Short mmCIF file of C-alpha atoms in Angstrom, two decimals:
data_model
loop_
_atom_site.label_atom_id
_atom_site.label_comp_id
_atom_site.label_asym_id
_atom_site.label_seq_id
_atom_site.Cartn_x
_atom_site.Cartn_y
_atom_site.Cartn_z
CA UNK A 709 101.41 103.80 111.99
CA UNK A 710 98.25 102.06 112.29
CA UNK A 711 97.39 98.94 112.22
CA UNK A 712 95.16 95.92 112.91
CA UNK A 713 96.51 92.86 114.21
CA UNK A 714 94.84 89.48 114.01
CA UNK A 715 95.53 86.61 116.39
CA UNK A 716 95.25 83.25 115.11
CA UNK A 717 94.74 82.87 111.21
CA UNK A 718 92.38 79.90 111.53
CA UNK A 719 90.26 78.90 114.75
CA UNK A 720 88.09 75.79 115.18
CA UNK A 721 85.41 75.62 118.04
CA UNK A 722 82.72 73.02 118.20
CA UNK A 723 78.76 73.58 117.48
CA UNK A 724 77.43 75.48 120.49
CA UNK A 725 80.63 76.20 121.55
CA UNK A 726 81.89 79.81 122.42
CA UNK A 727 83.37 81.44 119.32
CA UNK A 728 86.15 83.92 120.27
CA UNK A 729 87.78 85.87 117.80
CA UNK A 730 90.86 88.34 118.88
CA UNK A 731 91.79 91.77 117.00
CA UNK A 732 94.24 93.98 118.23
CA UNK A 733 94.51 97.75 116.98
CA UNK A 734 97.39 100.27 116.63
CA UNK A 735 96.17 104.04 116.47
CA UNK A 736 97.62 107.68 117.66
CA UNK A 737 93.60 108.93 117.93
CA UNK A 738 90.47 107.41 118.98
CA UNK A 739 89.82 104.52 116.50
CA UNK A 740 86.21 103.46 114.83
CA UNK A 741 86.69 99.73 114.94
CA UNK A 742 84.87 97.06 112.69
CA UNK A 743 84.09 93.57 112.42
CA UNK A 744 83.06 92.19 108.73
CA UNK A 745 82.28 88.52 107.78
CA UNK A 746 83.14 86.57 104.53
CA UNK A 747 81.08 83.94 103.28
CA UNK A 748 82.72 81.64 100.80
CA UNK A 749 82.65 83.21 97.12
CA UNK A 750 81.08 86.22 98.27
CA UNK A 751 81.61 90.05 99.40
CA UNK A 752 82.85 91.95 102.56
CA UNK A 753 79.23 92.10 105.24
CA UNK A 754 79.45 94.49 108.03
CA UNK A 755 78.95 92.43 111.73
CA UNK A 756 79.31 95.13 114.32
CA UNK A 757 81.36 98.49 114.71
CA UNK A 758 82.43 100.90 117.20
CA UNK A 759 82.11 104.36 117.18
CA UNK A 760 83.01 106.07 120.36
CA UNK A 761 79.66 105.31 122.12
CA UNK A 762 79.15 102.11 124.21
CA UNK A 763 82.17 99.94 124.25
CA UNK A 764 79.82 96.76 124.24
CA UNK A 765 78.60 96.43 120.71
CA UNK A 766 75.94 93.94 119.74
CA UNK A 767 75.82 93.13 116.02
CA UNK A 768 74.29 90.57 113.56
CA UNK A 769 74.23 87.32 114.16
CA UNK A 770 74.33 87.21 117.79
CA UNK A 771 77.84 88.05 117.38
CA UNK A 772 79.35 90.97 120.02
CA UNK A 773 82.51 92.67 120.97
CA UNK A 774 84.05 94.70 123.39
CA UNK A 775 86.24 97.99 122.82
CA UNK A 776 88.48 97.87 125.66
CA UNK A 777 91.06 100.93 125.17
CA UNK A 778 93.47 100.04 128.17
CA UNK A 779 93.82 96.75 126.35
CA UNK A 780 93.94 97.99 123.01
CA UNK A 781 91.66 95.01 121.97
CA UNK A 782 88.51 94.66 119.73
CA UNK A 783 87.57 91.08 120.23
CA UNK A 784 84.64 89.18 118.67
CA UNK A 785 82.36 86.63 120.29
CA UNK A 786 79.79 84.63 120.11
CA UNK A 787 78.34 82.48 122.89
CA UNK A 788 76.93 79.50 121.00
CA UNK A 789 78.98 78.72 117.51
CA UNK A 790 76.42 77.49 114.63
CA UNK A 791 77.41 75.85 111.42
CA UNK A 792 76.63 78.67 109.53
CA UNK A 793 78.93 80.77 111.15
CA UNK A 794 82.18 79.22 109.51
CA UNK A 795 83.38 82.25 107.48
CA UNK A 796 86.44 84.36 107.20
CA UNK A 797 86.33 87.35 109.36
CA UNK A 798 88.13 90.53 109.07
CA UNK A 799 88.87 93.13 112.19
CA UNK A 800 89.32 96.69 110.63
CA UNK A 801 90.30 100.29 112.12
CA UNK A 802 89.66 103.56 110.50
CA UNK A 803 92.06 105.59 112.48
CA UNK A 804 91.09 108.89 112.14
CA UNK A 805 93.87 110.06 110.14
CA UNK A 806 92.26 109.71 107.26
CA UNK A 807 88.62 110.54 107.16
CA UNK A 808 87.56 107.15 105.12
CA UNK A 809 90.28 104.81 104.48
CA UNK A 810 90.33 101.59 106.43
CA UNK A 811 92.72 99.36 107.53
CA UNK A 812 91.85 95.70 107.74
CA UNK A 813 93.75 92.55 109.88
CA UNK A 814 94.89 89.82 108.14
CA UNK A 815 91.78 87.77 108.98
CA UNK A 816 90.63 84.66 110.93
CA UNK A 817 88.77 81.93 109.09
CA UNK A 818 86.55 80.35 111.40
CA UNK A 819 85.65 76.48 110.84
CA UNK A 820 82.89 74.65 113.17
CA UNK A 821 82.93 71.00 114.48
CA UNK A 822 79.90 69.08 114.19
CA UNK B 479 73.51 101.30 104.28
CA UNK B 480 73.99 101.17 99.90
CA UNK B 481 73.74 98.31 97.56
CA UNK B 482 76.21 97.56 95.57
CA UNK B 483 76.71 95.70 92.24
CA UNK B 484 80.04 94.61 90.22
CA UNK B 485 79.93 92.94 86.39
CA UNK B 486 81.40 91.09 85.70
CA UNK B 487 81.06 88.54 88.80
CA UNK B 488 84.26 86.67 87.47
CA UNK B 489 86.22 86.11 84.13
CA UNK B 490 89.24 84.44 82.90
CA UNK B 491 91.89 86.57 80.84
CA UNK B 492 95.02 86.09 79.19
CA UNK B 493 98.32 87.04 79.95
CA UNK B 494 98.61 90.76 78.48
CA UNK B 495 95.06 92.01 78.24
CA UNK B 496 93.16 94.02 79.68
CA UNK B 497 90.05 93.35 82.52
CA UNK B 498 87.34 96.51 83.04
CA UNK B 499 85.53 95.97 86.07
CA UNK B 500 82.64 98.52 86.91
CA UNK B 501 80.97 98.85 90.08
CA UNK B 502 77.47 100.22 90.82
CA UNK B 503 75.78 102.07 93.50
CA UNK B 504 72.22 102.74 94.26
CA UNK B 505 72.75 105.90 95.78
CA UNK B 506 75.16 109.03 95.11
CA UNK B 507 78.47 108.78 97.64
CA UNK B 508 81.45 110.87 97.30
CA UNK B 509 84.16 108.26 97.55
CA UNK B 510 84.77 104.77 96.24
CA UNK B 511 87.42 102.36 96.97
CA UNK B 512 89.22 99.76 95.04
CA UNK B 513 90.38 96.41 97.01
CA UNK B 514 92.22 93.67 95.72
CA UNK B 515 91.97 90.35 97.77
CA UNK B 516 95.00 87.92 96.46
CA UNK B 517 94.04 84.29 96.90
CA UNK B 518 93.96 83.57 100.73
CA UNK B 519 94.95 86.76 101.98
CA UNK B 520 92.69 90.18 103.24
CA UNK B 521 92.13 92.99 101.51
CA UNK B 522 94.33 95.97 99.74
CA UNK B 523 93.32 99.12 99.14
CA UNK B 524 94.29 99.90 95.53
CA UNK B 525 92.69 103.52 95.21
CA UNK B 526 90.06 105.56 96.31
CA UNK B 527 88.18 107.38 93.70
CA UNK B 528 86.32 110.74 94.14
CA UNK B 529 84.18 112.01 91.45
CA UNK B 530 85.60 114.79 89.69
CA UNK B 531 88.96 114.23 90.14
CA UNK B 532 92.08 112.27 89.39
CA UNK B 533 91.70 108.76 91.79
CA UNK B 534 94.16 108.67 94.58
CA UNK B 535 96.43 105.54 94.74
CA UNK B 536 97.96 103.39 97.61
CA UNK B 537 101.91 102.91 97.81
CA UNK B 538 102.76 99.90 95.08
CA UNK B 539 99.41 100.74 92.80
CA UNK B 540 99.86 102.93 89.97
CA UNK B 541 97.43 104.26 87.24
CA UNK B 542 99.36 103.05 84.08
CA UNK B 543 98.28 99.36 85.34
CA UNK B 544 95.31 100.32 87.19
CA UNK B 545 93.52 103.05 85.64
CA UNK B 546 90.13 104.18 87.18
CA UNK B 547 87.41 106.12 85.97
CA UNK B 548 84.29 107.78 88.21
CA UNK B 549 82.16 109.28 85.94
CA UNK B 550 79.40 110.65 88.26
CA UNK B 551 78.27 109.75 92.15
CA UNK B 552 77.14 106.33 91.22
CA UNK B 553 79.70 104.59 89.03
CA UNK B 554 83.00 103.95 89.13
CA UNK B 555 85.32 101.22 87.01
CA UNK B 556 88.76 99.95 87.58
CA UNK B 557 90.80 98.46 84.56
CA UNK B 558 93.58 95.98 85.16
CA UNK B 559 96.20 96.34 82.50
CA UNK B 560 98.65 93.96 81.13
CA UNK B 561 97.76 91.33 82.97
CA UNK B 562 99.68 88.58 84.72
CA UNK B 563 99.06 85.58 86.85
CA UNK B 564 99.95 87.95 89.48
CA UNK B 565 97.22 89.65 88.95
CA UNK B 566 94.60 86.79 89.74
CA UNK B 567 92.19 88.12 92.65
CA UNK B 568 88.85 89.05 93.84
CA UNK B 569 88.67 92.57 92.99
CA UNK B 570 86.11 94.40 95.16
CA UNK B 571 84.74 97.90 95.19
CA UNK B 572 83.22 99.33 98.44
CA UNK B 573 81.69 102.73 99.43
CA UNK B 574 81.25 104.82 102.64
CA UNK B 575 77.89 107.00 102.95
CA UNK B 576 79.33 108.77 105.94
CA UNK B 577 82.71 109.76 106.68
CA UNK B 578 84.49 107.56 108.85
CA UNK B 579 81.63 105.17 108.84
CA UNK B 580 81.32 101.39 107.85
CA UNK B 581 82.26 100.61 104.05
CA UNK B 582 79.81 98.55 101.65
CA UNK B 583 81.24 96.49 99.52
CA UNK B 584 80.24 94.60 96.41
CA UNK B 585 79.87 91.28 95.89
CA UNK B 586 83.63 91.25 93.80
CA UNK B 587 84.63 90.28 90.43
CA UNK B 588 87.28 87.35 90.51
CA UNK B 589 89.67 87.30 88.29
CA UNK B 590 91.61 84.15 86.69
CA UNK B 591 94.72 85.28 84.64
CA UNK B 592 96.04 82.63 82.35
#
């Protein structure tokens, strides 16, 4: 079946640090892999996806991540961490089998040090 | 990319009544979803709703407690029946304008049962 796997539920970095966020994915066909944020109190916003093309993605933010297929990995990034960023952040897969559904990680909430 | 809007934002219901939640989009798409988001935990697909036809539910969601209408490309509600503490979430609607693309999603209505 697939599925989305999440490592780490909660991850602290320091301001300015690097922000590293890990998603693992499950799927039988090539996946389209997503990365959505969650401020507090508010709705799902799209970061970055993947779609077959470059396996760098850049995406809002200055956030990135990498589709690396031997790995099976989708991580997230960020070089410098800002305050702002502290969020909850989701890793999804839509896996093909179904045309639209999507299947989302557990998710990572992200805190920042001053 | 779509807007979308949900009303109400929250509420607080008692135990055995009913909560309507409708969603809004500002352009015509062929398939909404229904999320729930328990307290602390990611998202559920309830159902995905195609206009025209009878919404298609996920394994543990049924229509006698969630009933969903989609009147036309643009609107879609979900009712949560008989409610329960259980049932206290963020509700959240979402769309996709292309198949096996990104999903929009709402702001969410959160919902207190007492």
């Amino acid at each position: 079946a697939q599925s989305v796997t999440q490592l780490g539920s909660h991850v602290s970095v320091s301001e300015g640090a690097l922000v590293l966020l890990r998603c693992n994915y499950s799927s039988s066909v090539p996946p389209y892999l997503f990365w959505y944020v969650q401020y507090p109190n508010q709705g799902l916003q799209l970061l970055l996806k993947y779609t077959s093309a470059a396996t760098l993605v850049k995406g809002i933010n200055g956030f990135e991540a990498e589709f690396k297929k031997s790995e099976t990995s989708f991580h997230l990034t960020k070089p410098s961490a800002h305050m702002s960023d502290a969020a909850e952040y989701f890793c999804a897969v839509n896996p093909g089998s179904s045309a639209s559904k999507i299947i989302f990680g557990s998710g990572t909430r992200l805190s920042i040090r001053p | 990319s779509a807007v979308i809007s949900q009303k109400p934002s929250r509420d607080i219901c008692q135990r055995g009544t009913s909560l309507t939640i409708q969603c809004q989009v500002d352009s015509q798409v062929t398939m909404m979803f229904w999320y729930r988001q328990q307290p602390g935990q990611s998202l559920t697909l309830i159902a995905t709703a195609n206009q025209g036809s009878e919404a298609t539910y996920e394994s543990g969601f049924v229509i006698d407690k969630f009933p969903i209408s989609r009147p036309n490309l643009t609107f879609s509600t979900l009712t949560v029946s008989n409610l329960s503490p259980e049932d206290s979430s963020i509700y959240l609607c979402s769309v996709n304008p292309e198949l096996r693309g990104e999903q929009y999603f709402g702001p969410g209505t959160r919902l207190t049962v007492t």
